[in-house]
Each structure stands twice: as structure tokens, then as C-alpha cells.
Tab-separated table of C-alpha atoms in Angstrom:
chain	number	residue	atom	x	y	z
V	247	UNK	CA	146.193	183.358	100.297
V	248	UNK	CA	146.808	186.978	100.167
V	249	UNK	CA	143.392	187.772	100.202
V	250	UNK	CA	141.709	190.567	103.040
V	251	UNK	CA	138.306	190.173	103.398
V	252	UNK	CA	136.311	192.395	106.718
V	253	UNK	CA	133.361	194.174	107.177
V	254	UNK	CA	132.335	196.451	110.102
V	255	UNK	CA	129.017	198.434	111.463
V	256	UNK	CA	129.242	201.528	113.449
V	257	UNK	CA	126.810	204.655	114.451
V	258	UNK	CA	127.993	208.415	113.318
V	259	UNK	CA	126.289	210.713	115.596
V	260	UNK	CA	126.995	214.718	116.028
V	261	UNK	CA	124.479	215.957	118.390
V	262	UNK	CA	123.380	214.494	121.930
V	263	UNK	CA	119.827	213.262	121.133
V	264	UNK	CA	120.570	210.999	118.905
V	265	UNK	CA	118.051	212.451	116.637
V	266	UNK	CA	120.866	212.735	113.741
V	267	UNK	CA	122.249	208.934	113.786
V	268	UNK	CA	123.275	206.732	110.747
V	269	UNK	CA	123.902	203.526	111.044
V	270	UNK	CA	126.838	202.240	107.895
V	271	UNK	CA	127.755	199.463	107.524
V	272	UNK	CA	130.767	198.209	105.317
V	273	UNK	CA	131.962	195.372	103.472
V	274	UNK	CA	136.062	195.757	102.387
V	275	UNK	CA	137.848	193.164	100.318
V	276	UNK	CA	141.329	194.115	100.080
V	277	UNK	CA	141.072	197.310	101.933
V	278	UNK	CA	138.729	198.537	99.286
V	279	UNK	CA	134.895	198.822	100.207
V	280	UNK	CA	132.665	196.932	97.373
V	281	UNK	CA	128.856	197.188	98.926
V	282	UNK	CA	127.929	199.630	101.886
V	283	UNK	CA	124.664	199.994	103.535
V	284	UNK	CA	123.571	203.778	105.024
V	285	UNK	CA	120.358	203.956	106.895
V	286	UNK	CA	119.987	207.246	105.518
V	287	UNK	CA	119.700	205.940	101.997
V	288	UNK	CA	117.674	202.399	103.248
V	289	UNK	CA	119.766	199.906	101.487
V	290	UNK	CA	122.633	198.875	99.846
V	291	UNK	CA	124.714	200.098	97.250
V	292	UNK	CA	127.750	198.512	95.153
V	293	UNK	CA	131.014	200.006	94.085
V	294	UNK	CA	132.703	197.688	92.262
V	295	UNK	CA	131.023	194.947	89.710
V	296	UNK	CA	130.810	191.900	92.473
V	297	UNK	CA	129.302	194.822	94.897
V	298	UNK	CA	126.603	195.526	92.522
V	299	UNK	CA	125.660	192.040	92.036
V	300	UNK	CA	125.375	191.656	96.191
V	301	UNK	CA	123.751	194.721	96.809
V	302	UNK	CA	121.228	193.718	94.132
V	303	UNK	CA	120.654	190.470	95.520
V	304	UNK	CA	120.470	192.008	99.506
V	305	UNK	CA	117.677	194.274	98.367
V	306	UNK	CA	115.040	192.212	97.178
V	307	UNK	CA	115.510	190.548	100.883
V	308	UNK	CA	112.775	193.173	102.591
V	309	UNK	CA	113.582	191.055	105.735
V	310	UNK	CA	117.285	192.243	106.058
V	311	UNK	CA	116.403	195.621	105.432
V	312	UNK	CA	114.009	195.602	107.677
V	313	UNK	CA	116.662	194.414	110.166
V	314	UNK	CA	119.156	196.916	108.982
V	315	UNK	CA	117.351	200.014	108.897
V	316	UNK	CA	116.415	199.329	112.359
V	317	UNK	CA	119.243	198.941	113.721
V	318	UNK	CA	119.751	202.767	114.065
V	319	UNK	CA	117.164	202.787	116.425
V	320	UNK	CA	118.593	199.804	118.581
């Protein structure tokens, strides 16, 4: 219909311990990120309108964060 919608997860690291890692994780619709997660900040954040509304709604789930902000250490 026109319509792109992808999200991916990766781990930025600099230095060989590990000890600077950060897990992001992205959500794109049409090329254009609208809610990203960054274990450095601990939980979601909205760019666009719909973005804030999800990342609003994905925070007050302390189970997924949980989940998410672990997953650094995994």
C-alpha cells in the first residue's frame, strides 16, 4: 500500500570490555524513526505525535523495560 513499516535493535560499543555498551532500539515508519528506546536513557521516547502516544503507553509497562534495559547486558 505504499506504506514502510521496520524496526531494528543493535549494540554500539567503542572499547573492548564492553563496559561502554548501549543497546537502541528503533521503530521507522516510512524511513523516518517515530519512538526509539536507548538503554542509556531507560526507556522510550517519541518523535513524532503517534511516537509519543506509544512511547507513553510502553513506559508504564515496567515489565518491558525491565526486559529492554537488560538486554545490554545479554
Amino acid at each position: 500500500n505504499g506504506y514502510y513499516y521496520s524496526y531494528w535493535s543493535k549494540c554500539i560499543y567503542s572499547s573492548r570490555d564492553f563496559s561502554d555498551m548501549v543497546f537502541i532500539m528503533n521503530y521507522n515508519f516510512n524511513k523516518d524513526v517515530y519512538v526509539q528506546f536507548n538503554s542509556t536513557v531507560g526507556y522510550h521516547v517519541g518523535y513524532t505525535a503517534y511516537g509519543v502516544r506509544n512511547a507513553e503507553f510502553w513506559n508504564n509497562d515496567t515489565n518491558n523495560l525491565q526486559r529492554y534495559r537488560a538486554e545490554v547486558e545479554r
